[in-house]
Coordinates of C-alpha atoms in Angstrom, one line a residue:
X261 CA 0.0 0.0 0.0
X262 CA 3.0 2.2 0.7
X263 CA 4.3 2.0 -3.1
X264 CA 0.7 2.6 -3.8
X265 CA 0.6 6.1 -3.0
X266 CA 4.2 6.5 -3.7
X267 CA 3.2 5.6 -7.3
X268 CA 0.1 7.2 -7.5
X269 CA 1.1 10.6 -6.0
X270 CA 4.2 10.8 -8.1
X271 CA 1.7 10.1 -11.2
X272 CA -0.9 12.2 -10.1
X273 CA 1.9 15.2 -10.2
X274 CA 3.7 14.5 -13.2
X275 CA 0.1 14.4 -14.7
X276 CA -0.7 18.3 -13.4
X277 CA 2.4 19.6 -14.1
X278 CA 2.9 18.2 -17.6
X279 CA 0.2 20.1 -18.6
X280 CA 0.6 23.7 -17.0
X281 CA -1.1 27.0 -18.8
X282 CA 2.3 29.5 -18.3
X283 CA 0.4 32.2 -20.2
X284 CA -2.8 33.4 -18.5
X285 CA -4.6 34.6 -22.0
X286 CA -3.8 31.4 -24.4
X287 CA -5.0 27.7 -23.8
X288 CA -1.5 26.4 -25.4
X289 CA -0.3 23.9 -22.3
X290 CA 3.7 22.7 -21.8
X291 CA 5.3 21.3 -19.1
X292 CA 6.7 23.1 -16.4
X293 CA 9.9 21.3 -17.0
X294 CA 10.2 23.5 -20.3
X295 CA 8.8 26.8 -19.2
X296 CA 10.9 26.7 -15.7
X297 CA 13.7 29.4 -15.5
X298 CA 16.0 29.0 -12.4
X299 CA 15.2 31.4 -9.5
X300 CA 17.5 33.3 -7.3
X301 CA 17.0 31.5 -4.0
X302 CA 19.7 32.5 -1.1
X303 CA 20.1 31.2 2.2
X304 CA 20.7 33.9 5.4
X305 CA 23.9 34.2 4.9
X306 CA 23.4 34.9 1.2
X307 CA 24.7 31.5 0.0
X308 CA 23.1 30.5 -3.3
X309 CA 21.2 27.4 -3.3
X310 CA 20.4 25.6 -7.2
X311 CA 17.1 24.0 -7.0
X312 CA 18.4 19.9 -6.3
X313 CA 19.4 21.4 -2.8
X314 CA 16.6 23.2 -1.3
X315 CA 15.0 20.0 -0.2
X316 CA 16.1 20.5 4.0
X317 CA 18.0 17.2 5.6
X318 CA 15.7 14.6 7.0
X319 CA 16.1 14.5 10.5
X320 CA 16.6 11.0 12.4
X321 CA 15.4 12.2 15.7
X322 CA 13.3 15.1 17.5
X323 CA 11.0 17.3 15.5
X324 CA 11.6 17.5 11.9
X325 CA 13.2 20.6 10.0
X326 CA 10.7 23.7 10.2
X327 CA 11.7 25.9 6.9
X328 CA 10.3 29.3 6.0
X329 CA 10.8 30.7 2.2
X330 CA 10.0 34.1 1.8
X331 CA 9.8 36.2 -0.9
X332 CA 7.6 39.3 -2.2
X333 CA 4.5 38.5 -4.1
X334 CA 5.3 37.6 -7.7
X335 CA 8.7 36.7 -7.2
X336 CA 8.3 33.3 -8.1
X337 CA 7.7 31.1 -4.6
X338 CA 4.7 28.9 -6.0
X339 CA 6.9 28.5 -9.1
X340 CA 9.7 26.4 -7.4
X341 CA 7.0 24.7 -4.9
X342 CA 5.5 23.3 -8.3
X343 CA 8.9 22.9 -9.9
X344 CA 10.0 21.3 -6.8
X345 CA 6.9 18.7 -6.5
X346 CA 7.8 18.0 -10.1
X347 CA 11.2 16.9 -9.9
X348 CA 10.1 14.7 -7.2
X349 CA 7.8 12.8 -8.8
X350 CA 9.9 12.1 -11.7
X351 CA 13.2 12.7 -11.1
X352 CA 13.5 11.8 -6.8
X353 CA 17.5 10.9 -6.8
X354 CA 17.9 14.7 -8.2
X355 CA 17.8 15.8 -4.8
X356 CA 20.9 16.2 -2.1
X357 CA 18.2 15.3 0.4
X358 CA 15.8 12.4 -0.6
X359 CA 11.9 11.9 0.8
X360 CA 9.5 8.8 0.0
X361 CA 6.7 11.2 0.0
X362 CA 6.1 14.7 -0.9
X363 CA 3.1 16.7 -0.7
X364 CA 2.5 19.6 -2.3
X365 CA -0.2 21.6 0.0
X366 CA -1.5 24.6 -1.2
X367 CA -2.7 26.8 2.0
X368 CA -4.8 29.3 0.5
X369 CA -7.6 26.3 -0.5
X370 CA -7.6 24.5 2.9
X371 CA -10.9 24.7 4.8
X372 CA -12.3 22.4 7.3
X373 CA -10.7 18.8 7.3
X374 CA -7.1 19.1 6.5
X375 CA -6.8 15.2 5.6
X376 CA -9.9 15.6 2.7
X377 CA -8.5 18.8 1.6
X378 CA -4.9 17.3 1.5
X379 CA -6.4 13.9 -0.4
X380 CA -8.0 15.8 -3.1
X381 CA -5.1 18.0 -3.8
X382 CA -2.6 15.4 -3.9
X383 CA -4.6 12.2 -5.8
X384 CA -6.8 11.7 -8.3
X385 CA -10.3 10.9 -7.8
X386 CA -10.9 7.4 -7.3
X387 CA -7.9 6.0 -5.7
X388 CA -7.8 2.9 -4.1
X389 CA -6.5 4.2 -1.0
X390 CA -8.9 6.3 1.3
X391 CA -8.5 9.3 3.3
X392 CA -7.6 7.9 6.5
X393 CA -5.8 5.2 4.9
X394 CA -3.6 7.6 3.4
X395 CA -3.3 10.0 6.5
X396 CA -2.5 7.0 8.4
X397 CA 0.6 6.4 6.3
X398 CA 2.0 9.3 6.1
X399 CA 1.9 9.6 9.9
X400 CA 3.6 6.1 9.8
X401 CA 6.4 7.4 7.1
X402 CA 6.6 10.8 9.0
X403 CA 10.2 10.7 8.7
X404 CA 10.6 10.0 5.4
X405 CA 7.7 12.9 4.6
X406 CA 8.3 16.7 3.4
X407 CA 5.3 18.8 3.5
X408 CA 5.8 21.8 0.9
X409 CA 3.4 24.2 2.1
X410 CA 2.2 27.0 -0.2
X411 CA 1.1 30.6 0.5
X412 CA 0.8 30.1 4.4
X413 CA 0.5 32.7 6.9
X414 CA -0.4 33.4 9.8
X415 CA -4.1 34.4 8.7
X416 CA -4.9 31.2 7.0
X417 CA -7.2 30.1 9.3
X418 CA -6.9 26.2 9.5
X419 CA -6.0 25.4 12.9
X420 CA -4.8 21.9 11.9
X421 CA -2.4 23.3 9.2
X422 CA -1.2 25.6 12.3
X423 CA -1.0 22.9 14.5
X424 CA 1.3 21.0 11.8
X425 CA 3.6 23.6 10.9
X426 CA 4.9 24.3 14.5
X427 CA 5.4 20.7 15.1
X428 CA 2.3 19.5 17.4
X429 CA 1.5 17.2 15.0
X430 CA 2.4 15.4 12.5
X431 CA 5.9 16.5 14.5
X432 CA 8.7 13.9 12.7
X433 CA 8.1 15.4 9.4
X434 CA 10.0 18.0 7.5
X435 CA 7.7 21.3 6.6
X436 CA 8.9 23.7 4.2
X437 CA 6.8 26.9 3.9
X438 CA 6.2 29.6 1.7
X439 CA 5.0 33.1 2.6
X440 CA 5.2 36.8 1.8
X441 CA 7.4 39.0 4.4
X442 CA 4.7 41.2 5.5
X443 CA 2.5 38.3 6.9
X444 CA 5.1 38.0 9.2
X445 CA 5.3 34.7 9.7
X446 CA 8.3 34.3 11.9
X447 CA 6.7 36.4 14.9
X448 CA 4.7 32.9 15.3
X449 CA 7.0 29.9 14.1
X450 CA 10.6 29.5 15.0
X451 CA 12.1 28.3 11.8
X452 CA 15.1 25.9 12.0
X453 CA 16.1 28.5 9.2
X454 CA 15.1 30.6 6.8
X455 CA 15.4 31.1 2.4
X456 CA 14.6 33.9 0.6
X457 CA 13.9 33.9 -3.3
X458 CA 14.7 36.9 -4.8
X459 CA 13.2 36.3 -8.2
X460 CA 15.1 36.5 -11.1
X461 CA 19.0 37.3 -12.1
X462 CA 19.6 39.1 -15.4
X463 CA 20.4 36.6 -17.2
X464 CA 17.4 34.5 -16.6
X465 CA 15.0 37.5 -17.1
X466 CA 15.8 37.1 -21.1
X467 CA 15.7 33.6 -20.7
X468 CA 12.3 34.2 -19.0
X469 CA 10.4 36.3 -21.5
X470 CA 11.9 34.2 -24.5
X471 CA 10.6 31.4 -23.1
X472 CA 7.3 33.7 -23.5
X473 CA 8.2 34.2 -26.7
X474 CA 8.4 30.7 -27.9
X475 CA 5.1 29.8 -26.3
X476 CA 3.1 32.8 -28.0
X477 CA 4.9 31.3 -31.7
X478 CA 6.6 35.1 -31.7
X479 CA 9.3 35.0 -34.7
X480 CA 12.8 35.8 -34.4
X481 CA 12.1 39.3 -35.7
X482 CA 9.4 40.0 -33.6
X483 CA 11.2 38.9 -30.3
X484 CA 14.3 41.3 -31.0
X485 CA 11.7 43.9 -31.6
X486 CA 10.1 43.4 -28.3
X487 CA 14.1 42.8 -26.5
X488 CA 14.8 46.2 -28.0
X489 CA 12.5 47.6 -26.2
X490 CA 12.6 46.4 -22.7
X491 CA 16.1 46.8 -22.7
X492 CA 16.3 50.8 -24.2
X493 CA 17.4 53.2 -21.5
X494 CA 13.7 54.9 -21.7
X495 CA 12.3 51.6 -20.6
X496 CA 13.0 52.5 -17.1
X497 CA 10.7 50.0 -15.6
X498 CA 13.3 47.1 -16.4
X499 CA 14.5 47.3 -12.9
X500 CA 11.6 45.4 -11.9
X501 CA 11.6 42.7 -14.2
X502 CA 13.7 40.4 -11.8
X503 CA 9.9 39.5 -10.7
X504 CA 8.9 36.6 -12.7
X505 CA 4.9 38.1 -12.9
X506 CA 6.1 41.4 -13.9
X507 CA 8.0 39.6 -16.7
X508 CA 4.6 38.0 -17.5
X509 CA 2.5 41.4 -16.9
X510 CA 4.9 43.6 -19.4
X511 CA 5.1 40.3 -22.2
X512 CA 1.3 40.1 -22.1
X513 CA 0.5 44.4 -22.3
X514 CA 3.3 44.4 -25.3
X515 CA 1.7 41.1 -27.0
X516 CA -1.5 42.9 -27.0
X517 CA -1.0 46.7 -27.4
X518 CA 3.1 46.6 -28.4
X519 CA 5.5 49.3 -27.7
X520 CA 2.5 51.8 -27.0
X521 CA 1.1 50.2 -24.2
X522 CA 4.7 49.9 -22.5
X523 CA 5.6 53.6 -23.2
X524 CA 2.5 54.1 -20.3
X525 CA 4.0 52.3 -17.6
X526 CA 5.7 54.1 -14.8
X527 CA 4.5 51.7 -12.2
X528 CA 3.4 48.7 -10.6
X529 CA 0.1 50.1 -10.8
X530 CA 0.2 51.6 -14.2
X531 CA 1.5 47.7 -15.6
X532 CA -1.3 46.0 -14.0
X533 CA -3.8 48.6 -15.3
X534 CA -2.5 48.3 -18.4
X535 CA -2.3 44.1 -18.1
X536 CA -5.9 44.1 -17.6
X537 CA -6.1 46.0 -20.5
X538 CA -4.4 43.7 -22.5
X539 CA -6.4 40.6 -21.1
X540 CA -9.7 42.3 -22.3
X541 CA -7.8 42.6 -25.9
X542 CA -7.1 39.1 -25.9
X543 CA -10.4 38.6 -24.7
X544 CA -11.9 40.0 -27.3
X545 CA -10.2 38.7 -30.3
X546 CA -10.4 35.3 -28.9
X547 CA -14.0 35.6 -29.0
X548 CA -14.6 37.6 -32.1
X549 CA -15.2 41.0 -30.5
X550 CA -14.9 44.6 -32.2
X551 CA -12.8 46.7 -30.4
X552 CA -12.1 50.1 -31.7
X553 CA -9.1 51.4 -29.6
X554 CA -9.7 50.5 -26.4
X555 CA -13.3 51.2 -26.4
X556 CA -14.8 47.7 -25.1
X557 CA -18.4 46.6 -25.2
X558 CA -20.2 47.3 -22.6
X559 CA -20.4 43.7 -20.7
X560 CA -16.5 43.5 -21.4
X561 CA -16.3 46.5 -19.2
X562 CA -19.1 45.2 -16.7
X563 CA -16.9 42.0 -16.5
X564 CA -13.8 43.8 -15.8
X565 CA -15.4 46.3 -13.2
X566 CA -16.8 43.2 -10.9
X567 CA -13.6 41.4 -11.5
X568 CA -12.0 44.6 -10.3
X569 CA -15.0 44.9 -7.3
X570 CA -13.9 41.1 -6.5
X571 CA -10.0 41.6 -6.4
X572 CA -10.5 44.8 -4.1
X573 CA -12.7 43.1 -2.0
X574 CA -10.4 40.2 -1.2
X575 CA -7.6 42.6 -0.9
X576 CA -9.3 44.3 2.0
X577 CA -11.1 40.9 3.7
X578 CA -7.7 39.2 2.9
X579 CA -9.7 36.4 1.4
X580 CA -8.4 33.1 0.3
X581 CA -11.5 31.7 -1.9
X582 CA -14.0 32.8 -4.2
X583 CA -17.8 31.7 -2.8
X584 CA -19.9 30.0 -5.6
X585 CA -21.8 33.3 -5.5
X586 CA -18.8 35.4 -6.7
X587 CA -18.3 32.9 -9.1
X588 CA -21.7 32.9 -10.4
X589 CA -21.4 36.6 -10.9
X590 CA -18.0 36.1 -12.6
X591 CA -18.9 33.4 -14.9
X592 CA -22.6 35.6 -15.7
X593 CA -20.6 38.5 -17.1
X594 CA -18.4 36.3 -19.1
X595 CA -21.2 34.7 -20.6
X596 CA -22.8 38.0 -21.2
X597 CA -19.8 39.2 -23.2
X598 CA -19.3 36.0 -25.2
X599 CA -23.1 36.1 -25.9
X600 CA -22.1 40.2 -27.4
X601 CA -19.1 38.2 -29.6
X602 CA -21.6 35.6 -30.7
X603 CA -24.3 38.8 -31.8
X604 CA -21.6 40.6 -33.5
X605 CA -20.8 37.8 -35.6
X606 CA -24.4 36.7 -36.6
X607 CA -24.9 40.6 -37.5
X608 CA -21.7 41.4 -39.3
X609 CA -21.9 43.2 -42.4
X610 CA -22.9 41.3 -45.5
X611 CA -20.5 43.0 -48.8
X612 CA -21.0 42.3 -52.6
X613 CA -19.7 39.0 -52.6
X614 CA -22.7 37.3 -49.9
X615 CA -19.8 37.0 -47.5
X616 CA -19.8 39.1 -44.2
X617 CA -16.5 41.4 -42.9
X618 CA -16.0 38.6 -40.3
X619 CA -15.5 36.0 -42.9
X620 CA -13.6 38.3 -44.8

C-alpha cells in the first residue's frame, strides 16, 4: 500500500504539471519542465542554493526541519513549490536530500478537514486508498515525509495546518513553507532557518520572456523587436523585471497593445492597469469582439469592473476563496460578453460577394 501512494502521488503530479497553462490569455499547455527558469534562492547568509538542494536534511530524531521561504508577491515562490513537486515525482534521486513522500499543499484552499483537503489536492479521484488510509501512512512514514506548504500565513485560518507547521502534529516530518514578508510569519513559528527567493538574475529575465516568446509562436524578428524595447534606456521599468509576474504582466500588455502600451508604464500600478487591458484585448479577439481602440463593449467592461470589485474586495477581507456566489457573478458577465461576440458575428456586415467582414 505504501508504493501505492508512492506511485500514485508521483503520477498524479507528473500528470498536473505536464500540462501547466504559463500564459494566462492562451490555452497552449507545456510542461513546467520547459517553461521553468531558475530562480534566485539564497540562504541567510546569502549563500546561493540551485534547486536539487533546497529540499532541508531529513532528520533522524526530535522534531523534523521547520523551513520558512520568503519572498515578495510575484517573485516566483509557488513557481519552485510546483517545480520542486515535479522533480520529485519524476526525477527523486535529483535531490541532495531524498523523501519517500512529498506533498504539495496549497494553503490558500484548505478549509475544514485538513486530511480531505490534502487527499484531493494530492490524488486523483478514485484511488484505491482512502482518506484515513492515506493519512494513516503518512503519519507512519513521518520521517521519510516533506510537507511543501504553499502561500501560508499566519491568517490562514486552518488550525490543523497551524498545528502542523509548528510541530504539534504530525511532528517527525520535514515542513517547508512559503509566505510573503509582511504576513510575518516568523513572529509565530521558529524556523530551524530561513530562504529567501529573490526572483530572477539578469540573465534569466531574457531567458524568461523568451521562453514567453516561444510559447506565444513570436518569430525571431518579432522577439528582437520586443528585447529592443525592454532593454532601451527609456524603458525605465526594467529594474523590476527580476519578478517573474512582472516579466509576465509587461510580455502580455506588449503582446497585445506593443511598444505603446509599455511607453505608459511608470508603475506597478500603471502595468497592471495596463495588463488588464491587455487581457480584455485578448479577450476580445479570442471571442470575435470589435474593439475600436480601447473602447470595449459594454459587458466586457461590466466583467472587468466586478472582477476589479472582486479583487479589491479580497484585498481588503484578505480572502483566500471565491464563494460560488462570486463565481456565479464572474462566470454571468463572461457569458454576457461571449453572448455580445456571438451577436456581432451573426450581424456582421454582408459586402457584394454574400460573404460578411468577419468572414472576410
Amino acid at each position: 500500500v505504501v508504493t501505492l501512494c508512492q506511485e500514485g502521488l508521483a503520477t498524479h503530479y507528473r500528470s498536473l504539471f505536464s500540462r501547466v497553462t504559463p500564459l494566462p490569455w492562451s490555452d497552449t499547455q507545456a510542461s513546467i519542465r520547459d517553461v521553468y527558469v531558475p530562480l534566485d534562492v539564497v540562504t541567510e547568509d546569502g549563500k546561493k542554493l540551485q534547486l536539487s538542494h533546497v529540499l532541508p536534511p531529513v532528520v533522524t530524531s526530535g522534531r523534523g526541519k521547520r523551513v520558512l521561504v520568503e519572498g515578495e508577491s510575484g517573485s516566483g515562490k509557488t513557481y519552485l513549490a510546483d517545480m520542486l513537486t515535479y522533480m520529485w515525482a519524476g526525477q527523486r534521486a535529483y535531490f541532495t536530500n531524498h523523501y519517500n513522500f512529498l506533498i504539495l499543499i496549497d494553503a490558500r484552499t484548505v478549509q475544514g478537514s485538513l486530511a480531505k483537503a490534502v487527499y484531493s489536492q494530492v490524488l486523483p479521484e478514485n484511488f484505491k486508498v482512502g482518506v484515513d488510509e492515506l493519512w494513516r501512512i503518512l503519519e507512519a512514514n513521518a520521517r521519510d515525509t516533506v510537507l511543501v506548504i504553499d502561500g501560508f500565513d499566519g491568517d490562514n485560518g486552518n488550525e490543523e495546518l497551524k498545528q502542523i507547521v509548528v510541530g504539534d502534529t504530525f511532528r517527525h516530518a520535514t515542513v517547508l513553507m512559503t509566505s510573503r514578508p509582511e504576513a510575518r510569519a516568523g513572529k509565530w513559528l521558529k524556523p530551524d532557518y530561513r530562504l529567501y527567493v529573490l526572483g530572477l538574475s539578469s540573465l534569466n529575465v531574457g531567458r524568461c520572456l523568451k521562453s514567453y516568446a516561444v510559447i506565444a509562436q513570436m518569430t525571431s524578428e518579432e522577439y528582437d523587436e520586443f528585447h529592443d524595447v525592454i532593454i532601451s534606456p527609456e524603458f525605465e521599468f526594467r529594474v523590476h523585471l527580476g519578478n517573474p509576474y512582472v516579466c509576465l504582466a509587461v510580455f502580455g500588455v506588449y503582446l497585445a497593445t506593443g511598444e505603446a502600451g509599455l511607453a505608459s508604464v511608470t508603475s506597478l500600478t500603471s502595468l497592471f492597469e495596463q495588463f488588464l487591458v491587455a487581457m480584455a484585448t485578448s479577450f476580445c479577439r479570442k471571442t470575435d469582439i470589435a474593439v475600436p481602440g480601447t473602447e470595449f463593449p459594454s459587458d466586457v467592461i461590466s466583467a472587468i469592473s466586478n472582477l476589479q470589485a472582486l479583487a479589491y474586495r479580497m484585498l481588503v477581507t484578505k480572502g483566500k476563496l471565491l464563494s460560488e456566489s462570486d463565481l456565479e457573478r464572474v462566470v454571468t458577465h463572461l457569458r454576457a460578453a461571449l453572448q455580445a461576440g456571438d451577436e456581432d458575428e451573426n450581424t456582421a456586415t454582408p459586402t457584394d460577394d454574400g460573404s460578411t467582414e468577419k468572414e472576410r
